[in-house]
Coordinates of C-alpha atoms in Angstrom, one line a residue:
X20 CA -1.3 -12.5 -1.0
X21 CA 0.2 -10.7 -4.0
X22 CA 3.6 -10.0 -5.4
X23 CA 3.1 -6.4 -6.7
X24 CA 3.5 -7.4 -10.4
X25 CA 0.6 -5.9 -12.3
X26 CA -1.1 -8.3 -14.7
X27 CA -3.5 -5.9 -16.4
X28 CA -4.6 -2.3 -16.5
X29 CA -8.3 -2.4 -16.3
X30 CA -10.8 0.4 -16.6
X31 CA -13.5 1.5 -14.2
X32 CA -16.9 0.9 -15.7
X33 CA -19.3 1.9 -12.9
X34 CA -19.1 3.2 -9.4
X35 CA -22.1 2.9 -7.1
X36 CA -21.8 4.8 -3.8
X37 CA -24.0 4.7 -0.7
X38 CA -22.3 6.9 2.0
X39 CA -18.9 5.4 2.5
X40 CA -19.9 2.0 1.0
X41 CA -19.1 1.4 -2.6
X42 CA -19.6 -1.2 -5.3
X43 CA -17.2 -1.1 -8.2
X44 CA -17.5 -2.7 -11.7
X45 CA -14.2 -3.0 -13.4
X46 CA -13.6 -3.8 -17.0
X47 CA -10.9 -6.5 -17.4
X48 CA -10.1 -9.5 -19.6
X49 CA -7.0 -11.2 -18.1
X50 CA -7.8 -11.3 -14.3
X51 CA -11.3 -12.6 -15.1
X52 CA -9.9 -15.7 -16.8
X53 CA -10.7 -18.7 -14.6
X54 CA -12.2 -16.4 -11.9
X55 CA -14.5 -17.6 -9.2
X56 CA -16.8 -15.9 -6.7
X57 CA -14.8 -15.0 -3.6
X58 CA -11.5 -14.7 -5.5
X59 CA -9.1 -11.9 -4.3
X60 CA -7.9 -9.3 -6.8
X61 CA -5.6 -6.4 -6.1
X62 CA -7.3 -3.2 -7.3
X63 CA -4.8 -0.3 -7.3
X64 CA -3.1 -2.2 -4.4
X65 CA -6.3 -2.9 -2.4
X66 CA -7.3 -6.5 -1.9
X67 CA -11.0 -6.8 -3.0
X68 CA -13.3 -9.8 -3.2
X69 CA -15.0 -10.8 -6.5
X70 CA -18.8 -10.7 -6.0
X71 CA -19.8 -11.3 -9.6
X72 CA -17.9 -11.5 -13.0
X73 CA -18.1 -12.3 -16.7
X74 CA -15.5 -12.5 -19.4
X75 CA -15.1 -8.7 -19.6
X76 CA -15.5 -7.4 -16.1
X77 CA -15.9 -8.1 -12.4
X78 CA -17.7 -6.5 -9.4
X79 CA -16.4 -5.9 -5.9
X80 CA -17.6 -4.2 -2.8
X81 CA -15.7 -1.6 -0.8
X82 CA -16.4 -1.2 2.9
X83 CA -16.1 2.1 4.8
X84 CA -12.7 1.3 6.3
X85 CA -11.2 0.7 2.9
X86 CA -13.1 3.8 1.5
X87 CA -11.4 6.0 4.2
X88 CA -7.9 4.4 4.0
X89 CA -7.4 4.3 0.3
X90 CA -7.9 6.3 -2.9
X91 CA -10.7 4.0 -4.2
X92 CA -13.3 6.7 -3.3
X93 CA -11.6 9.0 -5.9
X94 CA -12.2 6.6 -8.8
X95 CA -14.6 7.5 -11.6
X96 CA -15.7 5.7 -14.8
X97 CA -12.9 5.5 -17.3
X98 CA -10.0 5.6 -14.8
X99 CA -7.2 3.1 -15.4
X100 CA -6.7 0.6 -12.6
X101 CA -3.8 -1.7 -11.8
X102 CA -5.0 -5.3 -11.4
X103 CA -3.3 -8.5 -10.1
X104 CA -4.8 -11.8 -9.1
X105 CA -3.8 -13.5 -5.9
X106 CA -0.6 -15.5 -6.2
X107 CA -0.7 -19.3 -6.4
X108 CA 1.5 -21.8 -4.5
X109 CA 4.5 -22.6 -6.7
X110 CA 4.4 -19.5 -8.8
X111 CA 7.4 -17.2 -9.3
X112 CA 7.8 -14.6 -6.6
X113 CA 8.8 -11.7 -8.9
X114 CA 8.1 -8.7 -6.6
X115 CA 7.8 -8.8 -2.8
X116 CA 5.3 -9.9 -0.2
X117 CA 2.2 -7.7 -0.7
X118 CA -1.0 -8.2 1.3
X119 CA -3.3 -5.7 -0.4
X120 CA -3.8 -4.0 3.0
X121 CA -3.3 -0.3 2.4
X122 CA -1.4 1.5 5.2
X123 CA -2.3 4.9 3.9
X124 CA -2.0 7.2 0.9
X125 CA 0.6 9.5 -0.5
X126 CA 0.7 12.4 -3.0
X127 CA 2.9 12.6 -6.1
X128 CA 4.9 15.8 -5.6
X129 CA 7.2 15.6 -8.6
X130 CA 7.8 13.5 -11.8
X131 CA 11.2 13.9 -13.5
X132 CA 13.0 12.1 -16.3
X133 CA 16.3 10.5 -15.5
X134 CA 17.8 9.0 -18.7
X135 CA 15.5 6.0 -19.5
X136 CA 13.7 6.2 -16.2
X137 CA 11.1 8.4 -14.6
X138 CA 11.6 9.3 -11.0
X139 CA 8.5 9.9 -8.8
X140 CA 8.7 11.7 -5.5
X141 CA 5.9 10.7 -3.1
X142 CA 4.9 12.5 0.0
X143 CA 3.3 10.2 2.6
X144 CA 0.2 11.7 4.1
X145 CA 0.9 10.0 7.4
X146 CA 4.3 10.6 9.0
X147 CA 3.9 7.2 10.7
X148 CA 4.5 5.4 7.4
X149 CA 7.9 6.9 6.7
X150 CA 9.5 4.9 9.5
X151 CA 8.9 1.7 7.5
X152 CA 10.2 3.2 4.2
X153 CA 14.0 2.8 3.8
X154 CA 16.4 3.3 0.9
X155 CA 16.6 0.2 -1.3
X156 CA 13.7 -1.3 0.6
X157 CA 10.4 -2.4 -0.9
X158 CA 7.2 -0.3 -1.2
X159 CA 3.9 -0.9 -3.0
X160 CA 2.4 2.0 -4.9
X161 CA -1.1 1.4 -6.3
X162 CA -0.3 -2.3 -6.2
X163 CA 3.1 -2.0 -7.9
X164 CA 6.1 -3.6 -6.2
X165 CA 8.9 -0.9 -6.3
X166 CA 12.3 -0.2 -4.8
X167 CA 12.8 2.9 -2.7
X168 CA 15.6 5.1 -4.1
X169 CA 15.7 7.8 -1.3
X170 CA 13.7 8.3 1.8
X171 CA 13.4 11.0 4.5
X172 CA 10.9 12.1 7.1
X173 CA 8.4 13.5 4.6
X174 CA 8.4 10.9 1.8
X175 CA 10.4 9.0 -0.6
X176 CA 11.3 8.6 -4.3
X177 CA 11.2 5.6 -6.7
X178 CA 12.7 5.2 -10.2
X179 CA 10.4 3.6 -12.8
X180 CA 11.8 1.7 -15.8
X181 CA 10.0 2.1 -19.2
X182 CA 8.4 -1.3 -19.1
X183 CA 6.7 -0.6 -15.7
X184 CA 5.6 2.8 -16.8
X185 CA 4.1 1.4 -20.1
X186 CA 2.3 -1.6 -18.4
X187 CA 0.8 0.1 -15.4
X188 CA -1.5 3.0 -14.5
X189 CA 1.5 4.8 -13.1
X190 CA 2.0 6.3 -16.6
X191 CA -1.0 8.5 -15.9
X192 CA 0.1 9.7 -12.5
X193 CA 1.1 13.4 -12.3
X194 CA 2.1 15.8 -9.5
X195 CA -0.9 16.3 -7.2
X196 CA -2.3 12.8 -7.8
X197 CA -2.9 10.6 -4.8
X198 CA -1.7 7.0 -4.6
X199 CA -2.2 4.0 -2.3
X200 CA 0.8 2.9 -0.2
X201 CA 1.5 -0.4 1.4
X202 CA 4.8 -0.6 3.4
X203 CA 6.9 -3.7 3.9
X204 CA 5.1 -6.2 6.1
X205 CA 8.4 -7.5 7.6
X206 CA 9.3 -4.0 8.9
X207 CA 5.9 -3.6 10.4
X208 CA 6.0 -6.9 12.3
X209 CA 9.5 -6.3 13.6
X210 CA 8.6 -2.8 14.8
X211 CA 5.4 -4.1 16.5
X212 CA 7.2 -7.0 18.2
X213 CA 10.0 -4.8 19.5
X214 CA 7.5 -2.3 20.8
X215 CA 5.5 -5.0 22.5
X216 CA 8.6 -6.6 24.0
X217 CA 9.8 -3.3 25.4
X218 CA 6.4 -2.6 26.8
X219 CA 6.4 -6.0 28.6
X220 CA 9.9 -5.4 30.0
X221 CA 8.8 -2.0 31.4
X222 CA 5.7 -3.5 33.0
X223 CA 7.7 -6.4 34.5
X224 CA 10.7 -4.4 35.8
X225 CA 10.9 -4.7 39.6
X226 CA 10.9 -1.6 41.7
X227 CA 14.2 -0.7 43.4
X228 CA 12.5 0.8 46.4
X229 CA 14.4 4.0 45.9
X230 CA 12.4 7.1 45.0
X231 CA 13.0 9.1 41.9
X232 CA 13.5 12.1 44.1
X233 CA 16.3 10.4 46.0
X234 CA 18.1 9.3 42.8
X235 CA 17.8 12.8 41.4
X236 CA 19.1 14.5 44.5
X237 CA 22.2 12.3 44.5
X238 CA 23.0 12.8 40.8
X239 CA 22.0 9.3 39.6
X240 CA 19.3 10.7 37.2

């Protein structure tokens, strides 16, 4: 579990690929402090497991499902990466509930200056994601907890304060770049439960014994 508050911008050191399987070595100094094998670290919003580490870097495996669902397969040596360690019990909850389970990707379509902020417009690559993205709701972009400014059927926009831009890899994102998206977990669960309940009601509804043809002929449907 994460909060979407980036602790450190690391750098990709090495990418080893074998088909859709990957092994990443990421240069970092903060998130490796007190690290242990098996720890979870958010890498551009993707929850990965530490398989080896030292004071200056750590290594993690990427399985094919993650390869296909995220932008990790686009990474190359030298790329900046948003990093966050899993939250601890009792720590401040500064962002929102972030699982590190990417729902899909989006593309930056515009980047404009608005006084002291920078507004990013993101187009979701899957239309299914937009139903969970609402104005003033929470969205995670490359592991960063952000607030949605506007949303429509194609995508959404977020406004970035100078501190967030300076302290994350979002500073390097330009129109045409792809980003990882994780929508609000609460919205996804509510949507799923409502869908499941409606499906149960439909399956359990007793038959009236009256044919659809009869109801139609008499103007009931």
